[in-house]
Amino acid sequence: MNVILLGPPGAGKGTQAKRLEEKHKLIQLSTGDMLRAAVASGNDLGKKAKEIMDAGQLVPDNLMIDLISDRIDQPDCTNGFILDGFPRTTPQAEALDSMLAEKGLKLHSVIEMKVQDEILVDRITGRYTCANCGAGYHDSFQQPRVAGVCDACGGTEFTRRSDDTAETVRSRLAAYHAQTAPILPYYGEKGVLKAVDGMTGIDEVTAQIEDALGAA
Ligand code: ADP
Ligand code: AMP
């Protein structure tokens, strides 16, 4: 099963992708995580992407399309994948269609996670992750069971993304509305689009996604 989680930054795509990974034995393909790894490694892609990401803008389509096409070819994707953060523009959505057709793969569902902008600002500015295993948390909405200790691995170091600031969030939301939201009708016409209310609690969102996938 190949699924796209589509929604604005902070909608909960990463949080839900991790749950889908576990339950359905899929692989989360987060283009944001891939780019952050490229920036950390200092490779060519990372050098090109860093400033663009810090400004809250989108990395050029050709770079993103090559990145995801190569990743889908890896053997761990054979049972299916969850695209988190891709596609983000109409050319990316069209290129994804062609690459899936070429690779003989099908898209099961596109899940739109609907969340209002004002809520997203709080979600993003309060977000942090375990530096050891990458588990996601929030200052108010998803705290570890024991303060300062990761539920998943027991790690005690946490990090915040350099682009998770109140100013950058505004640019990222503008990019979402101008460049990403317009691809929703494209998937609507194909009959694969299902919307969920991303403003409910994390478990409730998971239940809505499971329903949407089951009904697809
Ligand atoms: P995205 O991957 O779409 O950018 P995340 O999954 O990282 O979003 O979620 C953003 C922040 O909001 C995280 O800190 C996460 O813990 C929190 N969060 C995710 N889903 C919900 C929810 N349904 N209600 C409240 N907070 C949430
Ligand atoms: P994310 O982790 O999904 O919030 O992405 C972080 C940043 O990476 C975005 O603000 C963009 O600068 C860049 N990025 C991630 N995915 C894409 C994509 N599919 N197309 C263009 N830029 C992307």
Short mmCIF file of C-alpha atoms and ligand atoms in Angstrom, two decimals:
data_model
loop_
_atom_site.label_atom_id
_atom_site.label_comp_id
_atom_site.label_asym_id
_atom_site.label_seq_id
_atom_site.Cartn_x
_atom_site.Cartn_y
_atom_site.Cartn_z
CA MET A 1 0.00 0.00 0.00
CA ASN A 2 1.39 3.40 -1.04
CA VAL A 3 -0.10 6.42 0.70
CA ILE A 4 0.43 10.19 0.63
CA LEU A 5 -0.12 12.26 3.79
CA LEU A 6 -0.84 15.75 2.54
CA GLY A 7 -1.25 18.75 4.78
CA PRO A 8 0.37 21.96 5.97
CA PRO A 9 3.53 22.00 8.10
CA GLY A 10 2.62 20.89 11.62
CA ALA A 11 -0.54 19.06 10.52
CA GLY A 12 0.71 15.85 12.14
CA LYS A 13 2.00 14.03 9.04
CA GLY A 14 5.18 12.78 10.71
CA THR A 15 3.33 11.77 13.89
CA GLN A 16 0.79 9.73 11.94
CA ALA A 17 3.33 8.34 9.44
CA LYS A 18 5.25 6.75 12.34
CA ARG A 19 2.05 5.02 13.49
CA LEU A 20 1.20 3.80 9.96
CA GLU A 21 4.76 2.51 9.57
CA GLU A 22 4.37 0.32 12.61
CA LYS A 23 0.81 -0.87 12.06
CA HIS A 24 1.02 -1.58 8.31
CA LYS A 25 4.76 -2.32 7.99
CA LEU A 26 5.26 0.57 5.59
CA ILE A 27 8.22 2.91 5.23
CA GLN A 28 7.90 6.63 5.99
CA LEU A 29 9.51 8.71 3.25
CA SER A 30 9.84 12.23 4.65
CA THR A 31 11.51 14.54 2.14
CA GLY A 32 12.07 17.05 4.97
CA ASP A 33 14.01 14.40 6.96
CA MET A 34 16.00 13.45 3.84
CA LEU A 35 16.91 17.10 3.23
CA ARG A 36 17.89 17.63 6.89
CA ALA A 37 20.16 14.56 6.63
CA ALA A 38 21.69 16.04 3.45
CA VAL A 39 22.29 19.37 5.22
CA ALA A 40 23.87 17.58 8.20
CA SER A 41 26.17 15.59 5.91
CA GLY A 42 27.20 18.75 4.03
CA ASN A 43 26.70 17.12 0.60
CA ASP A 44 25.80 19.04 -2.60
CA LEU A 45 22.06 18.67 -2.09
CA GLY A 46 22.40 19.87 1.51
CA LYS A 47 24.39 22.93 0.44
CA LYS A 48 21.71 23.83 -2.11
CA ALA A 49 18.82 23.20 0.28
CA LYS A 50 19.94 24.82 3.56
CA GLU A 51 19.20 28.47 2.85
CA ILE A 52 15.95 27.68 1.07
CA MET A 53 14.73 25.59 4.03
CA ASP A 54 15.71 28.23 6.58
CA ALA A 55 13.73 30.80 4.57
CA GLY A 56 10.68 28.50 4.60
CA GLN A 57 10.62 28.18 0.83
CA LEU A 58 10.49 25.10 -1.38
CA VAL A 59 13.57 23.31 -2.74
CA PRO A 60 13.51 23.08 -6.60
CA ASP A 61 11.26 20.38 -8.05
CA ASN A 62 13.96 18.59 -10.07
CA LEU A 63 16.06 17.95 -6.94
CA MET A 64 13.06 16.64 -5.00
CA ILE A 65 11.80 14.41 -7.80
CA ASP A 66 15.22 12.74 -8.24
CA LEU A 67 15.55 12.30 -4.49
CA ILE A 68 12.20 10.53 -4.07
CA SER A 69 12.53 8.44 -7.24
CA ASP A 70 15.86 7.02 -6.04
CA ARG A 71 14.45 6.40 -2.56
CA ILE A 72 11.40 4.48 -3.83
CA ASP A 73 13.75 2.13 -5.68
CA GLN A 74 15.35 0.97 -2.41
CA PRO A 75 14.42 -2.60 -1.36
CA ASP A 76 12.83 -1.51 1.95
CA CYS A 77 10.00 0.17 -0.01
CA THR A 78 8.67 -3.02 -1.61
CA ASN A 79 5.90 -3.51 1.00
CA GLY A 80 4.74 0.07 0.47
CA PHE A 81 5.50 3.61 1.64
CA ILE A 82 3.99 6.70 3.18
CA LEU A 83 4.98 9.93 1.45
CA ASP A 84 5.29 12.68 4.07
CA GLY A 85 6.07 16.11 2.60
CA PHE A 86 6.05 15.04 -1.06
CA PRO A 87 4.55 15.99 -3.48
CA ARG A 88 4.38 19.70 -2.62
CA THR A 89 3.81 21.24 -6.09
CA THR A 90 1.85 20.32 -9.22
CA PRO A 91 5.03 19.36 -11.17
CA GLN A 92 6.01 17.06 -8.26
CA ALA A 93 2.54 15.43 -8.27
CA GLU A 94 2.71 14.88 -12.04
CA ALA A 95 6.25 13.51 -11.85
CA LEU A 96 5.17 11.16 -9.06
CA ASP A 97 2.39 9.79 -11.26
CA SER A 98 4.81 9.10 -14.11
CA MET A 99 7.41 7.52 -11.85
CA LEU A 100 4.85 5.24 -10.17
CA ALA A 101 3.55 4.15 -13.59
CA GLU A 102 7.11 3.48 -14.81
CA LYS A 103 7.90 1.45 -11.68
CA GLY A 104 4.58 -0.46 -11.91
CA LEU A 105 3.34 0.94 -8.58
CA LYS A 106 -0.11 2.20 -7.53
CA LEU A 107 -1.26 4.98 -5.22
CA HIS A 108 -3.76 3.64 -2.67
CA SER A 109 -4.89 6.92 -1.04
CA VAL A 110 -4.06 10.55 -0.50
CA ILE A 111 -5.02 11.60 3.03
CA GLU A 112 -5.56 15.32 3.45
CA MET A 113 -4.96 16.42 7.06
CA LYS A 114 -6.95 19.59 7.63
CA VAL A 115 -5.73 21.98 10.34
CA GLN A 116 -6.28 25.75 10.69
CA ASP A 117 -3.25 28.04 10.39
CA GLU A 118 -3.49 29.50 13.93
CA ILE A 119 -3.26 26.01 15.42
CA LEU A 120 -0.27 25.15 13.23
CA VAL A 121 1.84 27.99 14.60
CA ASP A 122 1.51 26.60 18.15
CA ARG A 123 2.15 23.06 16.96
CA ILE A 124 5.33 23.99 15.13
CA THR A 125 6.87 26.34 17.69
CA GLY A 126 6.32 23.72 20.45
CA ARG A 127 7.68 20.75 18.48
CA TYR A 128 10.88 18.88 19.46
CA THR A 129 12.34 15.43 18.83
CA CYS A 130 14.54 12.92 20.59
CA ALA A 131 18.11 13.46 19.36
CA ASN A 132 18.79 9.72 19.60
CA CYS A 133 15.77 8.04 17.92
CA GLY A 134 13.83 10.93 16.34
CA ALA A 135 10.58 10.32 18.29
CA GLY A 136 8.42 13.46 18.11
CA TYR A 137 7.10 15.46 21.06
CA HIS A 138 5.37 18.76 21.83
CA ASP A 139 5.79 21.15 24.77
CA SER A 140 2.04 21.01 25.50
CA PHE A 141 0.33 18.40 23.30
CA GLN A 142 2.64 15.37 23.42
CA GLN A 143 4.97 15.30 26.41
CA PRO A 144 7.12 12.30 27.30
CA ARG A 145 5.68 10.15 30.14
CA VAL A 146 8.72 11.02 32.30
CA ALA A 147 9.85 14.63 31.84
CA GLY A 148 13.13 14.83 29.91
CA VAL A 149 13.22 11.12 29.01
CA CYS A 150 12.23 9.77 25.59
CA ASP A 151 9.37 7.22 25.80
CA ALA A 152 10.74 5.25 22.87
CA CYS A 153 14.46 4.88 23.65
CA GLY A 154 15.13 6.43 27.07
CA GLY A 155 17.28 9.17 25.48
CA THR A 156 17.67 12.43 27.38
CA GLU A 157 18.86 14.75 24.60
CA PHE A 158 16.28 16.56 22.47
CA THR A 159 16.53 18.86 19.45
CA ARG A 160 14.42 21.55 17.79
CA ARG A 161 14.46 22.30 14.06
CA SER A 162 16.12 25.57 13.02
CA ASP A 163 13.12 26.35 10.76
CA ASP A 164 10.52 25.83 13.53
CA THR A 165 10.38 29.54 14.41
CA ALA A 166 7.32 31.80 14.43
CA GLU A 167 8.70 33.87 11.48
CA THR A 168 9.60 30.88 9.26
CA VAL A 169 6.26 29.24 9.96
CA ARG A 170 4.54 32.14 8.18
CA SER A 171 6.59 31.60 4.99
CA ARG A 172 6.06 27.85 5.16
CA LEU A 173 2.30 28.29 5.50
CA ALA A 174 2.28 30.77 2.61
CA ALA A 175 4.20 28.24 0.48
CA TYR A 176 1.68 25.56 1.44
CA HIS A 177 -1.34 27.64 0.43
CA ALA A 178 0.22 28.96 -2.79
CA GLN A 179 2.02 25.86 -4.07
CA THR A 180 0.82 22.71 -2.28
CA ALA A 181 -2.92 23.12 -1.59
CA PRO A 182 -3.59 23.53 -5.35
CA ILE A 183 -2.67 19.85 -5.88
CA LEU A 184 -5.63 18.67 -3.74
CA PRO A 185 -8.16 18.91 -6.63
CA TYR A 186 -5.74 16.94 -8.82
CA TYR A 187 -6.09 13.97 -6.45
CA GLY A 188 -9.79 14.67 -5.93
CA GLU A 189 -10.39 14.14 -9.64
CA LYS A 190 -8.52 10.83 -9.51
CA GLY A 191 -10.87 9.64 -6.73
CA VAL A 192 -8.09 8.84 -4.23
CA LEU A 193 -8.45 11.86 -1.91
CA LYS A 194 -9.80 11.42 1.66
CA ALA A 195 -9.92 14.29 4.16
CA VAL A 196 -9.48 13.89 7.92
CA ASP A 197 -9.95 16.47 10.69
CA GLY A 198 -6.38 16.97 11.92
CA MET A 199 -7.53 19.21 14.78
CA THR A 200 -8.73 16.32 16.94
CA GLY A 201 -6.43 14.45 19.35
CA ILE A 202 -3.58 12.32 17.98
CA ASP A 203 -5.38 8.99 18.60
CA GLU A 204 -8.58 10.28 17.03
CA VAL A 205 -6.67 11.38 13.90
CA THR A 206 -5.13 7.89 13.69
CA ALA A 207 -8.61 6.34 13.85
CA GLN A 208 -9.88 8.62 11.08
CA ILE A 209 -6.91 7.70 8.86
CA GLU A 210 -7.47 3.98 9.46
CA ASP A 211 -11.13 4.42 8.45
CA ALA A 212 -10.14 6.35 5.34
CA LEU A 213 -7.61 3.68 4.32
CA GLY A 214 -10.07 0.88 4.97
CA ALA A 215 -12.73 2.58 2.90
CA ALA A 216 -10.39 3.29 -0.02
P1 ADP B 1 4.17 17.56 10.33
O1 ADP B 1 5.00 16.31 10.11
O2 ADP B 1 2.90 17.55 9.54
O3 ADP B 1 4.98 18.82 10.11
P2 ADP B 1 4.23 16.73 13.14
O4 ADP B 1 3.75 15.32 13.07
O5 ADP B 1 5.70 16.94 13.38
O6 ADP B 1 3.73 17.57 11.84
O7 ADP B 1 3.39 17.47 14.28
C1 ADP B 1 3.71 18.82 14.66
C2 ADP B 1 3.65 18.94 16.20
O8 ADP B 1 2.29 18.84 16.63
C3 ADP B 1 4.42 17.87 16.93
O9 ADP B 1 5.07 18.46 18.05
C4 ADP B 1 3.36 16.85 17.38
O10 ADP B 1 3.70 16.27 18.62
C5 ADP B 1 2.11 17.73 17.51
N1 ADP B 1 0.88 17.05 17.05
C6 ADP B 1 0.74 16.19 16.01
N2 ADP B 1 -0.55 15.79 15.86
C7 ADP B 1 -1.25 16.45 16.82
C8 ADP B 1 -2.64 16.48 17.20
N3 ADP B 1 -3.57 15.77 16.52
N4 ADP B 1 -2.99 17.28 18.23
C9 ADP B 1 -2.05 18.00 18.91
N5 ADP B 1 -0.74 18.02 18.61
C10 ADP B 1 -0.33 17.26 17.58
P1 AMP B 2 9.13 19.39 6.31
O1 AMP B 2 10.05 18.58 7.18
O2 AMP B 2 8.20 18.57 5.47
O3 AMP B 2 8.41 20.47 7.11
O4 AMP B 2 10.08 20.15 5.27
C1 AMP B 2 11.06 21.08 5.70
C2 AMP B 2 11.53 21.92 4.53
O5 AMP B 2 12.16 21.09 3.54
C3 AMP B 2 10.42 22.65 3.74
O6 AMP B 2 10.06 23.89 4.35
C4 AMP B 2 11.10 22.83 2.38
O7 AMP B 2 12.05 23.88 2.38
C5 AMP B 2 11.88 21.52 2.22
N1 AMP B 2 11.08 20.46 1.54
C6 AMP B 2 10.66 19.28 2.08
N2 AMP B 2 9.99 18.56 1.18
C7 AMP B 2 9.95 19.29 0.04
C8 AMP B 2 9.38 19.10 -1.25
N3 AMP B 2 8.68 17.98 -1.55
N4 AMP B 2 9.54 20.09 -2.17
C9 AMP B 2 10.24 21.20 -1.89
N5 AMP B 2 10.80 21.46 -0.70
C10 AMP B 2 10.66 20.51 0.27
#
